[in-house]
Amino acid sequence: MADGKYTGEKSSQSGQYTGEKDKKRDAFGREEVFRPKGMGDETTRNRLLSSVQKSYEKLQPFRSLMHNLVEEYVGSSYGQGEGPRHEIYMNLMNQAVEAYTMALAANRPRVLISTHHDDLLFFAKVFETATNNLIKEIGLEQTIRRWVLDAFFCVGVVKVHMADSGQV
């Protein structure tokens, strides 16, 4: 990657990190570029492996809890299963999830943009329409529904990104 400033010319990329912030000067005023330590060292690889394994073990209770909750959610008629399963006639977990999803993420979010300045009213209405169209185009309601569903079972995380939406 070439050194330099932020480059985000392509619309498909948000830009590239060029390492500009990592540059330091040595005692003679020459530029030094930060170089991360490689994984060629066996002790470094062993430490990384050990850290990943410990992390995996610490997260095991959360994975098993989520597995059990999802198993209750899908009901007794889903999949083969690893042994005898009890028959569920009324899936209360599924009903609770559906109720919470409808309460928290029922419809597509909409924006209302207003202004106190009369000369900006036209821009506010155009911007409101453009924002609502963008929300429809990117399918934000499905993302929010998935987020609510994930939050019900364990942790709901949504990754957001600021970028130019292009010509509106």
mmCIF file of C-alpha atoms in Angstrom:
data_model
loop_
_atom_site.group_PDB
_atom_site.id
_atom_site.type_symbol
_atom_site.label_atom_id
_atom_site.label_comp_id
_atom_site.label_asym_id
_atom_site.label_seq_id
_atom_site.Cartn_x
_atom_site.Cartn_y
_atom_site.Cartn_z
ATOM 1 C CA MET A 1 0.000 0.000 0.000
ATOM 2 C CA ALA A 2 1.489 3.315 -0.998
ATOM 3 C CA ASP A 3 2.110 5.955 1.644
ATOM 4 C CA GLY A 4 0.050 9.095 1.401
ATOM 5 C CA LYS A 5 -3.235 10.575 2.437
ATOM 6 C CA TYR A 6 -6.767 9.173 2.488
ATOM 7 C CA THR A 7 -7.751 7.835 -0.902
ATOM 8 C CA GLY A 8 -11.410 7.126 -1.497
ATOM 9 C CA GLU A 9 -11.893 7.785 -5.188
ATOM 10 C CA LYS A 10 -13.772 4.557 -5.909
ATOM 11 C CA SER A 11 -17.435 4.595 -4.948
ATOM 12 C CA SER A 12 -17.234 0.937 -3.889
ATOM 13 C CA GLN A 13 -14.570 1.673 -1.270
ATOM 14 C CA SER A 14 -14.713 3.981 1.684
ATOM 15 C CA GLY A 15 -11.006 4.685 1.375
ATOM 16 C CA GLN A 16 -7.710 3.116 2.225
ATOM 17 C CA TYR A 17 -5.612 3.539 5.297
ATOM 18 C CA THR A 18 -2.188 4.565 4.096
ATOM 19 C CA GLY A 19 -0.186 4.540 7.310
ATOM 20 C CA GLU A 20 0.235 8.304 7.404
ATOM 21 C CA LYS A 21 -0.338 8.478 11.164
ATOM 22 C CA ASP A 22 2.303 5.834 11.878
ATOM 23 C CA LYS A 23 5.205 7.852 10.511
ATOM 24 C CA LYS A 24 7.761 8.932 13.086
ATOM 25 C CA ARG A 25 11.095 10.690 12.889
ATOM 26 C CA ASP A 26 14.318 9.232 14.201
ATOM 27 C CA ALA A 27 17.103 11.192 15.897
ATOM 28 C CA PHE A 28 18.416 12.363 12.501
ATOM 29 C CA GLY A 29 15.021 13.588 11.258
ATOM 30 C CA ARG A 30 14.493 10.690 8.860
ATOM 31 C CA GLU A 31 11.022 9.277 8.460
ATOM 32 C CA GLU A 32 10.418 5.866 10.004
ATOM 33 C CA VAL A 33 7.388 3.861 8.932
ATOM 34 C CA PHE A 34 5.746 1.600 11.514
ATOM 35 C CA ARG A 35 6.086 -2.064 10.594
ATOM 36 C CA PRO A 36 3.940 -4.529 12.547
ATOM 37 C CA LYS A 37 5.690 -7.524 14.063
ATOM 38 C CA GLY A 38 5.354 -10.521 11.786
ATOM 39 C CA MET A 39 3.913 -13.884 12.689
ATOM 40 C CA GLY A 40 7.155 -15.628 11.712
ATOM 41 C CA ASP A 41 8.151 -16.008 15.362
ATOM 42 C CA GLU A 42 6.919 -19.303 16.845
ATOM 43 C CA THR A 43 6.389 -17.871 20.332
ATOM 44 C CA THR A 44 4.160 -15.145 18.874
ATOM 45 C CA ARG A 45 2.074 -17.734 17.036
ATOM 46 C CA ASN A 46 1.792 -19.882 20.172
ATOM 47 C CA ARG A 47 0.693 -16.887 22.245
ATOM 48 C CA LEU A 48 -1.931 -16.011 19.628
ATOM 49 C CA LEU A 49 -3.198 -19.606 19.513
ATOM 50 C CA SER A 50 -3.376 -19.762 23.301
ATOM 51 C CA SER A 51 -5.252 -16.467 23.454
ATOM 52 C CA VAL A 52 -7.772 -17.580 20.821
ATOM 53 C CA GLN A 53 -8.360 -20.897 22.621
ATOM 54 C CA LYS A 54 -8.890 -19.205 26.007
ATOM 55 C CA SER A 55 -11.262 -16.715 24.425
ATOM 56 C CA TYR A 56 -13.199 -19.533 22.773
ATOM 57 C CA GLU A 57 -13.491 -21.398 26.090
ATOM 58 C CA LYS A 58 -14.687 -18.287 27.950
ATOM 59 C CA LEU A 59 -17.437 -17.697 25.367
ATOM 60 C CA GLN A 60 -18.705 -21.309 25.475
ATOM 61 C CA PRO A 61 -21.486 -20.649 28.057
ATOM 62 C CA PHE A 62 -22.898 -17.875 25.877
ATOM 63 C CA ARG A 63 -22.811 -20.057 22.765
ATOM 64 C CA SER A 64 -24.615 -22.906 24.522
ATOM 65 C CA LEU A 65 -27.218 -20.496 25.948
ATOM 66 C CA MET A 66 -27.872 -19.064 22.487
ATOM 67 C CA HIS A 67 -28.066 -22.580 21.011
ATOM 68 C CA ASN A 68 -30.650 -23.624 23.614
ATOM 69 C CA LEU A 69 -32.717 -20.472 23.124
ATOM 70 C CA VAL A 70 -32.745 -20.862 19.336
ATOM 71 C CA GLU A 71 -33.646 -24.540 19.733
ATOM 72 C CA GLU A 72 -36.656 -23.541 21.842
ATOM 73 C CA TYR A 73 -37.551 -20.827 19.328
ATOM 74 C CA VAL A 74 -37.639 -23.112 16.283
ATOM 75 C CA GLY A 75 -39.741 -25.746 18.050
ATOM 76 C CA SER A 76 -39.811 -29.517 18.115
ATOM 77 C CA SER A 77 -40.533 -30.110 14.441
ATOM 78 C CA TYR A 78 -37.336 -28.479 13.162
ATOM 79 C CA GLY A 79 -34.345 -30.617 12.171
ATOM 80 C CA GLN A 80 -33.306 -34.109 13.182
ATOM 81 C CA GLY A 81 -32.031 -33.409 16.695
ATOM 82 C CA GLU A 82 -29.597 -35.492 18.743
ATOM 83 C CA GLY A 83 -32.014 -37.694 20.596
ATOM 84 C CA PRO A 84 -35.565 -37.604 21.879
ATOM 85 C CA ARG A 85 -37.196 -34.183 21.925
ATOM 86 C CA HIS A 86 -40.287 -33.165 23.775
ATOM 87 C CA GLU A 87 -43.260 -32.196 21.657
ATOM 88 C CA ILE A 88 -44.152 -28.504 21.761
ATOM 89 C CA TYR A 89 -47.801 -27.818 20.988
ATOM 90 C CA MET A 90 -47.761 -24.070 21.559
ATOM 91 C CA ASN A 91 -44.415 -22.410 20.977
ATOM 92 C CA LEU A 92 -44.444 -19.567 23.494
ATOM 93 C CA MET A 93 -40.843 -18.598 22.725
ATOM 94 C CA ASN A 94 -41.742 -18.054 19.071
ATOM 95 C CA GLN A 95 -44.774 -15.977 20.058
ATOM 96 C CA ALA A 96 -42.671 -13.839 22.414
ATOM 97 C CA VAL A 97 -40.034 -13.237 19.744
ATOM 98 C CA GLU A 98 -42.686 -12.287 17.187
ATOM 99 C CA ALA A 99 -44.365 -9.915 19.646
ATOM 100 C CA TYR A 100 -41.107 -8.170 20.560
ATOM 101 C CA THR A 101 -40.068 -7.923 16.926
ATOM 102 C CA MET A 102 -43.391 -6.361 15.961
ATOM 103 C CA ALA A 103 -43.225 -3.953 18.902
ATOM 104 C CA LEU A 104 -39.644 -2.828 18.251
ATOM 105 C CA ALA A 105 -39.313 -3.107 14.473
ATOM 106 C CA ALA A 106 -42.789 -3.197 12.977
ATOM 107 C CA ASN A 107 -42.372 -1.023 9.884
ATOM 108 C CA ARG A 108 -39.744 0.675 7.807
ATOM 109 C CA PRO A 109 -38.321 3.676 9.669
ATOM 110 C CA ARG A 110 -39.195 7.036 8.156
ATOM 111 C CA VAL A 111 -37.704 10.460 8.694
ATOM 112 C CA LEU A 112 -39.441 13.808 8.971
ATOM 113 C CA ILE A 113 -37.244 16.787 8.210
ATOM 114 C CA SER A 114 -38.522 20.256 9.021
ATOM 115 C CA THR A 115 -37.107 23.733 9.310
ATOM 116 C CA HIS A 116 -38.039 27.057 10.855
ATOM 117 C CA HIS A 117 -36.591 28.949 7.874
ATOM 118 C CA ASP A 118 -38.999 29.430 4.982
ATOM 119 C CA ASP A 119 -36.218 29.604 2.411
ATOM 120 C CA LEU A 120 -35.081 26.062 3.383
ATOM 121 C CA LEU A 121 -38.521 24.394 3.230
ATOM 122 C CA PHE A 122 -38.049 23.094 -0.313
ATOM 123 C CA PHE A 123 -34.635 21.627 0.521
ATOM 124 C CA ALA A 124 -36.025 20.012 3.693
ATOM 125 C CA LYS A 125 -38.795 18.256 1.738
ATOM 126 C CA VAL A 126 -36.408 17.090 -0.996
ATOM 127 C CA PHE A 127 -33.925 15.842 1.618
ATOM 128 C CA GLU A 128 -36.729 14.064 3.509
ATOM 129 C CA THR A 129 -37.871 12.288 0.342
ATOM 130 C CA ALA A 130 -34.319 11.346 -0.618
ATOM 131 C CA THR A 131 -33.574 9.973 2.850
ATOM 132 C CA ASN A 132 -36.777 7.924 2.935
ATOM 133 C CA ASN A 133 -35.995 6.543 -0.533
ATOM 134 C CA LEU A 134 -32.475 5.602 0.583
ATOM 135 C CA ILE A 135 -33.858 3.807 3.656
ATOM 136 C CA LYS A 136 -36.178 1.846 1.350
ATOM 137 C CA GLU A 137 -33.384 1.103 -1.128
ATOM 138 C CA ILE A 138 -30.957 -0.311 1.448
ATOM 139 C CA GLY A 139 -33.657 -2.375 3.187
ATOM 140 C CA LEU A 140 -33.058 -0.926 6.637
ATOM 141 C CA GLU A 141 -36.171 -2.583 8.066
ATOM 142 C CA GLN A 142 -34.734 -6.085 7.510
ATOM 143 C CA THR A 143 -31.502 -5.073 9.234
ATOM 144 C CA ILE A 144 -33.402 -3.711 12.221
ATOM 145 C CA ARG A 145 -35.559 -6.859 12.444
ATOM 146 C CA ARG A 146 -32.437 -9.058 12.403
ATOM 147 C CA TRP A 147 -30.915 -6.793 15.056
ATOM 148 C CA VAL A 148 -33.955 -7.175 17.334
ATOM 149 C CA LEU A 149 -33.968 -10.955 16.813
ATOM 150 C CA ASP A 150 -30.256 -11.228 17.670
ATOM 151 C CA ALA A 151 -30.750 -8.999 20.705
ATOM 152 C CA PHE A 152 -33.527 -11.281 21.945
ATOM 153 C CA PHE A 153 -31.273 -14.339 21.928
ATOM 154 C CA CYS A 154 -27.959 -12.864 22.998
ATOM 155 C CA VAL A 155 -26.434 -9.633 21.736
ATOM 156 C CA GLY A 156 -27.687 -7.595 18.816
ATOM 157 C CA VAL A 157 -24.952 -5.735 16.964
ATOM 158 C CA VAL A 158 -25.375 -3.596 13.866
ATOM 159 C CA LYS A 159 -22.375 -2.372 11.943
ATOM 160 C CA VAL A 160 -22.848 1.155 10.643
ATOM 161 C CA HIS A 161 -20.774 3.015 8.121
ATOM 162 C CA MET A 162 -20.790 6.589 6.943
ATOM 163 C CA ALA A 163 -20.306 6.924 3.223
ATOM 164 C CA ASP A 164 -21.440 9.040 0.337
ATOM 165 C CA SER A 165 -24.704 7.681 -1.046
ATOM 166 C CA GLY A 166 -23.993 8.977 -4.508
ATOM 167 C CA GLN A 167 -26.304 11.063 -6.655
ATOM 168 C CA VAL A 168 -29.789 11.448 -5.169
#
